[in-house]
Structures are given as structure tokens and as C-alpha cells.
């Protein structure tokens, strides 16, 4: 377990103070003071007409939130920094944060836990340090790791998980992980095995926040169509018919760089290396000049190469706050949580739209029934692979397909290991019948978009 | 220094892609005033300091309490007892060394008594958790001085914002879904000539398949018009027929089956929007007909002089249309055909902008101002955005609060749904009334909650009576607002902080469109509404 290596940060004991106690000036260094939790206590200790039906006002709820409640924050970037602050100031003092990135200067316009001197250091560590100092008594445990470095034993320890990720693949993985933790007894879901997933995303002035109760409400994959796949420019446009400055830049990135290897053989284009970007920029200008295309700038070049998404502090503040409000509602049972998706846009005035995303009956992640794949026995394996990657409901990245053929487990195709890829590549041009597959048989598919293998049922069409 | 400029470009890169270098410049020239460094206030400022606002000044007469530190990231427990403006300035300043932070240890009421012109120096004033009387006093001073005023408060799970600005012009509104300006219904002469240079019937396959869809639609439209008495396809049936004609234009292979020509598919797909008539939408017409546009003096702001010039262009060289925008969407075509087509639009746009410039010059001359007062760049920018110009006008706070001019219709029609966000606006007005009467907010201490419900209800009723509002407010909301005890939970303050900061950026940069004039956020249901009060 990766977690065992990280020492738990020491926490000072929480001292419960009553409302009217007066504290003299010399209490620097302690982590409690009079009135600290006044703003929150009103929601925990008082009944009200809009509270959750299960809510019971009590002075113990604050204790639970401060001492027992354990929350995992995924990502310590634009959303993550805001989330850590919001949770800490809502009384949540047992937080873990996972982030595999280090700090870049372009983060500083919104990731406010970082300073110029922190550039290059791991985000999780710097964020945790900052919060632990600024919010006395709060314990943020950092993990400079990928989410995939942890298994169920790590994730199972949290009451709620909040994501501030910048990738759909990572979201789907997290989604799959929490689904794998669900326990069913005689076909009935054990509610104790549900870990709520609060997910936030932002892009420029747009954002969304959603509450997912795995096994009960719509999951990430149920609404995969809300994340349409990124559109790339057609190759023929890039190779021979550029019209936009972006086409010129993609030409240099995809065709010229591999050909000219300007920084050495096998040296990949690094979007964070200004020398690389400068080279791409110059070559893009040349390409553009050839075709009388204007508009290639250094900023555009960098934006295209790194697929940069514009970002500001304000949108991240809004979405993280909405997510943190939901964490608090669920942790305290004070209010009915968001059901279940809020969209935000402040380009023209301020616009929010809240709706209930519905579960998909045949969701590849959460529906529990093996998905049917309909193909003729004369279809080639390549077509099946194409379906897995291109269909909007699956959008797999590099699926590995295995099946049980004549009693033996057979890898039909696997892309991520070069030797196996080479060995199984001929299978792509074989028909499903030739590969020995039968009607109704199960295919197991593994992919980066899910921590668990998905089962499909092959249905032959005539 | 070159080094600092380069590192600023890097640091602000992600936001420069949204509002550009000129937007950043306007931010860096701005001085924001925040009144009251509560959690809501400091969260707003944080989202202005991080993107590099030029300067901020916090006005706050309060001392830091234990309660303040509990929900505020920019106060620490060793600042308890110190002045709140000073304490918050330290930790906010620390966020960004490009920004200049100042503080005034004074209540806004004192400043209004002794030196109201203190507020005239600011680009925008943000007032947080102001009692009603202070808010109205300050509102009046800022309104007269034409300083934009943004009022914000977090009350329990409710967020509230009110923008008070007389007139805010926006040239770069950056609309999400803008219609293209292709002029296919009324092609200008250079476009006509360019279209004529194509002969679809005589092209080889390569050229035929790489002709821009705009040309294709234009060609077939010409034919249609000549056969239909100069009437373009109008209804679904006719547009379908038109699409079919284009489809028949696909090249056929040796077996007589149509080839796969993506550019023709694009043409068919775009028929609907391509046939949209070029017209000036009513909002812009209203601007053309407004007082500011028609009465140009030496005091008239640049925006209105330029708008008037555009209006004159429309009535002369433009033949009823705005200056051509000059941009076209990407479309399947070979490089040369696309670039040539793009240049036709670009050159026309330059020509039109030059004509508008002439009108600008004339107008400036007529009010004895030098022609350099308005630069070429600004005129071009306005011409490019002519279809998207917006002017936001808010009513003053005085108008909102006055019994004579209260917006009864807006309030009563919203309250037809008794759970609409309007109820929270009314409750906030009621708690302000409570504060006036009892010098405190309802339900701050546990023992007060029960009794304050009936007291608050009296305030609600007197409010509704005073303004003759025939609406019903459910008791549940009165109870809930006592329950809140004027609490300011951090997550609600943070949400509002993000919203308010971006509205302030819109005001300062004149890019994107600010809300008008009241915004309510309900954290219980994660819903919001914009009201016009």
C-alpha cells in the first residue's frame, strides 16, 4: 500500500469551547479559539424547515466533521486549491490530497496556495503545507502520485471523494474505482459501501459540479455524451491543405518534428520547453508563409501544442465552492444534496442550470449487465476494436481484448505492450469466426478509462 | 523590464487567452475598493488579486473577531483584536507581488460623513455586508460620480449581488454562439465578382471537391433566384428543394453514382444558416435610436461617437447593413481557394472600417475634437464586433428602494412561484429592516431563534405593506432566515466571491457582459436567478 509510506501529520487535540467563553489575547499557537465555528454551528445545532429528513441537530456533528470525517481531494490544481481551502474552513480537518503534477508558473494566476518560489515542487505537498499552516488543526496529507497508484484499500477509507481533475479518462477511472467498491448482498446494494463522488470541472468561464452516488445515481459513464471527444483536424488538411494558422502548427508538431528531430533522435516534443516551442513557432511561420496564412503567434503555437485550456481564478472558485457545499451537506446530513448536476456559465451575466442526470440502462460502467456487442461472424476484429474506441458511449482509449477460447484464456489484441501488440496485431485482420469466437461468449476488455475489466457479450448477427 | 514582462506573460497566460493583453492592461490600471473584509469580501479580492488587478484598498472599521478568523482564509488567529482592513490586506497582498494593497481603518459611514469624494478615485467599489442605510448613502455618492458599485452579501445559504452602474458599454462581448456574417443574401460587389470567377461545371474533380461551401451555396442560390423571381428559399419545403438541387450538383462517378464530396455535404448542412437574412437586430436598432447616439457633443464618450459613425455608415455606404465583419469559418477547401475567399471578406471589412473612420472624423470635427481622439484600432474593433455591441444600464439603488419606483411587477410576477429566488431578495430586505429596528440580525444566538421568528415576520409584513406588494411569503422562509443567524458559511462566500470578482473584471475590462441588476444564489438547491429590480 502506497499510503503506508506517508506519515500521518500530527493533529492537535480539538478542544470544545462553548459559545460564550472568552479567550484572552495570548492564544497564538493553539488551534481553537472562541467563536471559531460560529458560522457553521448554526447549521449543525439548529433545526430548520429545509433540512434533510434524516437531520438531527446536535453538538456532536461538529465533532464528527472536525475529528472523524475523512475526505479525499483528487487534484491540487485550480479546483484542488480552492477545495482544500473550502473544506478546511468548513471544519473538515482530515483531508488527503492526490496530485501527480509539479507547479508551473502558469498555475500561479489561480492556484493560490503556490508562490513563484514553489515552481517545480509537487503540488500536493506545497498545497498541504500551506493549508496546514494557515488553518490550525487541519491535517492535509499529500500524495505526490497518480490516482492509479492506489487500490481499493486506499480509497475505501474515505467518507466522500471530491474530484478537481482536468481529464475525462481520470474521472472515468475514479468512477470505476468507486463502483468496484460497491457490495451487493443478494442483489441488494449495501448503502454502507457507497462512497459519494463529487465531481467538478471548469473551462474558461464555464463549469459544472455534480454529485454521484455510485450504484444509485447517474455515474460519469452514464453521461459520457456530455463530454464529446476532442475533434482533431483531418490529416489531409494538415498535410496538404492548411487554411488556418492552427493547421500549420499541427503540421509542424505531427509531421515535421518527427522528420527533422531538431533536438536529437527520439527526443519528443516537450510543450513545456520554450526552446521546443520556439522551434515549432518558427517552422509554423514558414509553413504559413507558404500558403499565405496569417495569424501564427507564439501564444497560439503553445496553445495548440499543449492543448491549453484557458483558465481563471473566478470560475474555479465558483465550482469548487459548489462542490464543497455538497461535501458539507452530505457529511453533516444538514440538507438534501444536489440532485445531481449543475452547470455554470458567466460569459453573459451569470447562468446556472440544475438538472437530474439520468442513469443509462446499459451504462458500460455501472449497469452491471454485460453489454451486448452485435457483429457478424465475418466481421474483422479491427471493426470491433474501432467500435470500442469510437462509440460515444464507450470512448475507450486503447482497449485490450481477451476471451476464453476452447477453455483457454486468449489475448485477442493488446496495444500497450509492444511485444504483445506485435504478436496480436495479425488478429485484427482476422474475422471473429476465424478467431474461434462463438455467439453469446464473453469478452473481457481492459482500458485506462476503468480500473476494472469490463465484460461484453458477443452476439452474432447473421 | 523585459524580464518581468515575460514572466507576467507566463504567469497570466491562461487568462490572457480569455481577455487578451488589452484586457489585462485595463485590469492592471484599475483600483478596486472593498468595503468590509469579511470572508465574502476577501474571497472577492483574492479572485481579483490573483489575475493582477492594479491596486486594491480595503475600507473596514471593524476589529478581527474569533468568528471572523473561523471562516476567512485571509485572517489568522493572531490578528484577533487588530483592525480587519489591515490584517486582511497583509495576507491578500502576499498572493501577488504585482498588486498594490492598501487599507483604511475607517468605517464607510465615517468616510461618507467626512470625505465622500474619497470614493471617486476608484474604478469600482465593492460593498460587502453593508447595512441598508450605509448602502444607500454610498450608492448615491457613487451614482453621482459614475463609479460602478457592486453590492454583495452572503446570508446563511443565500448569496446576493447587486450591480449599480448607469451605463456600461461593451464592444467585446465574446458571444458563445455567433452567427457568421457571410452576406449570401446580399453579396457585395467584390464577393459577387469572386463568386463569378468560379464555374462549377468546368472544374476538374480536385477543384470541384475543394471549392468552399460558401461558393457552392452562392452559385446555386444565383440560379434559384433567377428561376424564382428573385425570391430566396423561405420555408422548409423550399429549403429542402434547394438542398436537393445542391445534392444533384455532386459529381458522378463512372457508374453514375454521386461521388463523396465533403464540401458539398458542408454546403447542404449549412443551407439553413447561410440563408439567414443579413439584418440588424432590434437591440442594436435601439442603440442607434438612443439619446446618446443621436446627440453627439464634445463630452460624448468614444463608444457613442463610434456607434453614431456606424449608424451613418449603415444609412449610406452600408446600404442598410453593418460593416462587414471580415471573418469566415473554416471550411473544406484547398488552401488557395479558402485564403482567396477569406481575403475578399477581409478586404471588404477594411474598406467598411475605413468608411466608418471617415464618419468618425467628421463627427469629431463637428464637436471641435482632433481626429486622433479615437484611434483606428478601436474603430476596427468596434466594426468587427458591430453585431455584438451591448449596453448595460442598471437602475440606481435609490430607484429600487423608493416606494414610487419599486419594480412591483417584477416582484409580484416572480412570486407567482412562491419558492422562486425572489423570496430570498424579500427576506434580505426584511432582515435589513429587522436590523434597523433591533440593531442586530435575527437569530444570532440560539436562544433568540424562536422569538425572532415572530419579530421577523412583523418586519416582512411591514415591508410588503410599505411597498404595497400583494405577495405571500411562506413561514418556512422566515424560520430559515432566523435559523441562519446572519451566518456567513465559507463555501457560500467563496461561490459569491468567484461570481462577484468576474463581474468586477467585466466592468473594468469592458469585455463580456455584466449581469443586470440583481443576482441571487441559493446554495440549498444550487440554483440561481437574475432579477431586475
GROMACS .gro file of C-alpha atoms in nm, chain A residues 185-395:
model
  211
  185UNK     CA    1  -2.598  -0.878  -0.084
  186UNK     CA    2  -2.850  -1.097  -0.264
  187UNK     CA    3  -2.870  -0.839  -0.540
  188UNK     CA    4  -2.934  -0.554  -0.294
  189UNK     CA    5  -2.683  -0.272  -0.272
  190UNK     CA    6  -2.534  -0.223   0.075
  191UNK     CA    7  -2.556   0.155   0.130
  192UNK     CA    8  -2.255   0.141   0.361
  193UNK     CA    9  -2.037   0.055   0.063
  194UNK     CA   10  -2.130   0.371  -0.125
  195UNK     CA   11  -1.871   0.648  -0.128
  196UNK     CA   12  -2.023   0.966  -0.273
  197UNK     CA   13  -1.822   1.119  -0.555
  198UNK     CA   14  -1.845   1.497  -0.603
  199UNK     CA   15  -1.702   1.598  -0.937
  200UNK     CA   16  -1.617   1.948  -1.060
  201UNK     CA   17  -1.487   2.067  -1.394
  202UNK     CA   18  -1.407   2.408  -1.543
  203UNK     CA   19  -1.303   2.555  -1.875
  204UNK     CA   20  -1.266   2.932  -1.913
  205UNK     CA   21  -1.589   3.085  -1.789
  206UNK     CA   22  -1.782   2.760  -1.788
  207UNK     CA   23  -1.802   2.492  -1.525
  208UNK     CA   24  -2.008   2.215  -1.375
  209UNK     CA   25  -2.049   2.042  -1.040
  210UNK     CA   26  -2.218   1.707  -0.990
  211UNK     CA   27  -2.298   1.462  -0.713
  212UNK     CA   28  -2.261   1.094  -0.790
  213UNK     CA   29  -2.382   0.823  -0.553
  214UNK     CA   30  -2.222   0.518  -0.715
  215UNK     CA   31  -2.474   0.246  -0.783
  216UNK     CA   32  -2.765   0.481  -0.721
  217UNK     CA   33  -2.739   0.790  -0.938
  218UNK     CA   34  -2.600   0.860  -1.284
  219UNK     CA   35  -2.228   0.795  -1.298
  220UNK     CA   36  -1.962   0.956  -1.517
  221UNK     CA   37  -2.007   0.697  -1.791
  222UNK     CA   38  -2.387   0.732  -1.788
  223UNK     CA   39  -2.338   1.083  -1.921
  224UNK     CA   40  -2.036   1.028  -2.140
  225UNK     CA   41  -2.210   1.211  -2.426
  226UNK     CA   42  -2.176   1.530  -2.222
  227UNK     CA   43  -1.803   1.505  -2.283
  228UNK     CA   44  -1.782   1.482  -2.662
  229UNK     CA   45  -1.448   1.355  -2.789
  230UNK     CA   46  -1.191   1.615  -2.883
  231UNK     CA   47  -1.205   1.697  -3.251
  232UNK     CA   48  -0.871   1.676  -3.427
  233UNK     CA   49  -0.806   1.825  -3.768
  234UNK     CA   50  -0.818   1.580  -4.061
  235UNK     CA   51  -0.477   1.461  -4.173
  236UNK     CA   52  -0.518   1.570  -4.535
  237UNK     CA   53  -0.586   1.926  -4.420
  238UNK     CA   54  -0.273   1.927  -4.208
  239UNK     CA   55  -0.057   1.754  -4.466
  240UNK     CA   56  -0.154   1.934  -4.785
  241UNK     CA   57  -0.436   2.184  -4.745
  242UNK     CA   58  -0.381   2.411  -4.446
  243UNK     CA   59  -0.618   2.705  -4.414
  244UNK     CA   60  -0.586   2.817  -4.053
  245UNK     CA   61  -0.275   2.901  -3.851
  246UNK     CA   62  -0.364   2.603  -3.628
  247UNK     CA   63  -0.326   2.369  -3.927
  248UNK     CA   64   0.028   2.500  -3.980
  249UNK     CA   65   0.121   2.439  -3.619
  250UNK     CA   66  -0.021   2.087  -3.620
  251UNK     CA   67   0.175   2.017  -3.935
  252UNK     CA   68   0.499   2.105  -3.762
  253UNK     CA   69   0.406   1.915  -3.447
  254UNK     CA   70   0.284   1.596  -3.613
  255UNK     CA   71   0.480   1.573  -3.938
  256UNK     CA   72   0.783   1.800  -3.936
  257UNK     CA   73   0.914   1.733  -3.586
  258UNK     CA   74   0.931   1.351  -3.627
  259UNK     CA   75   1.100   1.404  -3.963
  260UNK     CA   76   1.358   1.662  -3.860
  261UNK     CA   77   1.412   1.556  -3.494
  262UNK     CA   78   1.555   1.902  -3.426
  263UNK     CA   79   1.674   1.825  -3.072
  264UNK     CA   80   1.807   1.478  -3.132
  265UNK     CA   81   1.689   1.136  -3.233
  266UNK     CA   82   1.398   1.012  -3.030
  267UNK     CA   83   1.363   1.341  -2.842
  268UNK     CA   84   0.988   1.404  -2.813
  269UNK     CA   85   0.831   1.745  -2.840
  270UNK     CA   86   0.801   1.889  -2.489
  271UNK     CA   87   0.535   2.159  -2.474
  272UNK     CA   88   0.690   2.294  -2.155
  273UNK     CA   89   1.029   2.353  -2.314
  274UNK     CA   90   1.039   2.710  -2.454
  275UNK     CA   91   1.316   2.612  -2.696
  276UNK     CA   92   1.093   2.342  -2.844
  277UNK     CA   93   0.800   2.577  -2.875
  278UNK     CA   94   1.021   2.843  -3.032
  279UNK     CA   95   1.131   2.593  -3.298
  280UNK     CA   96   0.773   2.490  -3.369
  281UNK     CA   97   0.672   2.856  -3.385
  282UNK     CA   98   0.940   2.945  -3.641
  283UNK     CA   99   0.862   2.646  -3.858
  284UNK     CA  100   0.489   2.718  -3.834
  285UNK     CA  101   0.553   3.071  -3.957
  286UNK     CA  102   0.740   2.929  -4.254
  287UNK     CA  103   0.463   2.685  -4.330
  288UNK     CA  104   0.203   2.962  -4.300
  289UNK     CA  105   0.402   3.189  -4.531
  290UNK     CA  106   0.399   2.918  -4.795
  291UNK     CA  107   0.021   2.928  -4.803
  292UNK     CA  108  -0.034   3.298  -4.730
  293UNK     CA  109  -0.188   3.220  -4.395
  294UNK     CA  110  -0.169   3.486  -4.126
  295UNK     CA  111  -0.219   3.457  -3.752
  296UNK     CA  112   0.056   3.226  -3.630
  297UNK     CA  113   0.176   3.365  -3.295
  298UNK     CA  114   0.390   3.221  -3.018
  299UNK     CA  115   0.089   3.214  -2.789
  300UNK     CA  116  -0.122   3.028  -3.044
  301UNK     CA  117   0.161   2.783  -3.107
  302UNK     CA  118   0.191   2.699  -2.741
  303UNK     CA  119  -0.186   2.675  -2.708
  304UNK     CA  120  -0.216   2.424  -2.993
  305UNK     CA  121   0.085   2.211  -2.897
  306UNK     CA  122  -0.013   2.186  -2.532
  307UNK     CA  123  -0.388   2.180  -2.598
  308UNK     CA  124  -0.412   2.465  -2.349
  309UNK     CA  125  -0.750   2.535  -2.195
  310UNK     CA  126  -0.787   2.895  -2.077
  311UNK     CA  127  -0.848   2.932  -1.704
  312UNK     CA  128  -0.920   3.199  -1.444
  313UNK     CA  129  -0.945   3.207  -1.066
  314UNK     CA  130  -1.313   3.304  -1.054
  315UNK     CA  131  -1.465   3.002  -1.232
  316UNK     CA  132  -1.257   2.764  -1.024
  317UNK     CA  133  -1.366   2.944  -0.709
  318UNK     CA  134  -1.734   2.907  -0.801
  319UNK     CA  135  -1.726   2.541  -0.897
  320UNK     CA  136  -1.505   2.431  -0.608
  321UNK     CA  137  -1.732   2.617  -0.367
  322UNK     CA  138  -2.039   2.441  -0.507
  323UNK     CA  139  -1.864   2.105  -0.467
  324UNK     CA  140  -1.751   2.184  -0.113
  325UNK     CA  141  -2.105   2.287  -0.020
  326UNK     CA  142  -2.219   1.943  -0.132
  327UNK     CA  143  -1.947   1.774   0.072
  328UNK     CA  144  -2.065   1.964   0.377
  329UNK     CA  145  -2.430   1.878   0.313
  330UNK     CA  146  -2.352   1.509   0.283
  331UNK     CA  147  -2.108   1.499   0.575
  332UNK     CA  148  -2.349   1.678   0.806
  333UNK     CA  149  -2.678   1.545   0.661
  334UNK     CA  150  -2.791   1.904   0.707
  335UNK     CA  151  -2.951   1.941   0.365
  336UNK     CA  152  -3.060   1.728   0.074
  337UNK     CA  153  -2.764   1.715  -0.165
  338UNK     CA  154  -2.770   1.846  -0.519
  339UNK     CA  155  -2.966   1.607  -0.737
  340UNK     CA  156  -2.747   1.592  -0.926
  341UNK     CA  157  -2.582   1.818  -1.192
  342UNK     CA  158  -2.524   2.192  -1.201
  343UNK     CA  159  -2.390   2.383  -1.498
  344UNK     CA  160  -2.244   2.734  -1.466
  345UNK     CA  161  -2.152   2.998  -1.725
  346UNK     CA  162  -2.070   3.365  -1.664
  347UNK     CA  163  -1.984   3.485  -2.015
  348UNK     CA  164  -2.310   3.683  -2.040
  349UNK     CA  165  -2.441   3.770  -1.696
  350UNK     CA  166  -2.443   3.463  -1.472
  351UNK     CA  167  -2.622   3.148  -1.574
  352UNK     CA  168  -2.678   2.827  -1.381
  353UNK     CA  169  -2.882   2.526  -1.479
  354UNK     CA  170  -2.952   2.241  -1.243
  355UNK     CA  171  -3.095   1.908  -1.354
  356UNK     CA  172  -3.105   1.541  -1.268
  357UNK     CA  173  -2.877   1.346  -1.499
  358UNK     CA  174  -3.033   1.005  -1.555
  359UNK     CA  175  -2.874   0.667  -1.524
  360UNK     CA  176  -2.819   0.491  -1.850
  361UNK     CA  177  -2.979   0.147  -1.854
  362UNK     CA  178  -2.692  -0.013  -2.034
  363UNK     CA  179  -2.411   0.202  -1.895
  364UNK     CA  180  -2.081   0.026  -1.955
  365UNK     CA  181  -1.960   0.122  -1.606
  366UNK     CA  182  -2.250   0.098  -1.362
  367UNK     CA  183  -2.528  -0.109  -1.514
  368UNK     CA  184  -2.382  -0.441  -1.402
  369UNK     CA  185  -2.517  -0.628  -1.702
  370UNK     CA  186  -2.264  -0.730  -1.964
  371UNK     CA  187  -2.303  -0.513  -2.273
  372UNK     CA  188  -2.402  -0.680  -2.593
  373UNK     CA  189  -2.178  -0.635  -2.892
  374UNK     CA  190  -2.350  -0.707  -3.223
  375UNK     CA  191  -2.123  -0.816  -3.503
  376UNK     CA  192  -2.139  -1.060  -3.792
  377UNK     CA  193  -1.908  -1.360  -3.754
  378UNK     CA  194  -1.741  -1.239  -4.073
  379UNK     CA  195  -1.655  -0.903  -3.916
  380UNK     CA  196  -1.290  -0.845  -3.854
  381UNK     CA  197  -1.158  -0.788  -3.502
  382UNK     CA  198  -1.046  -0.444  -3.622
  383UNK     CA  199  -1.411  -0.341  -3.657
  384UNK     CA  200  -1.487  -0.446  -3.301
  385UNK     CA  201  -1.186  -0.251  -3.177
  386UNK     CA  202  -1.299   0.051  -3.374
  387UNK     CA  203  -1.641   0.035  -3.212
  388UNK     CA  204  -1.490   0.026  -2.863
  389UNK     CA  205  -1.287   0.341  -2.927
  390UNK     CA  206  -1.525   0.540  -3.147
  391UNK     CA  207  -1.869   0.486  -2.997
  392UNK     CA  208  -1.975   0.790  -2.794
  393UNK     CA  209  -2.097   0.575  -2.511
  394UNK     CA  210  -1.769   0.384  -2.467
  395UNK     CA  211  -1.490   0.614  -2.591
   0.00000   0.00000   0.00000
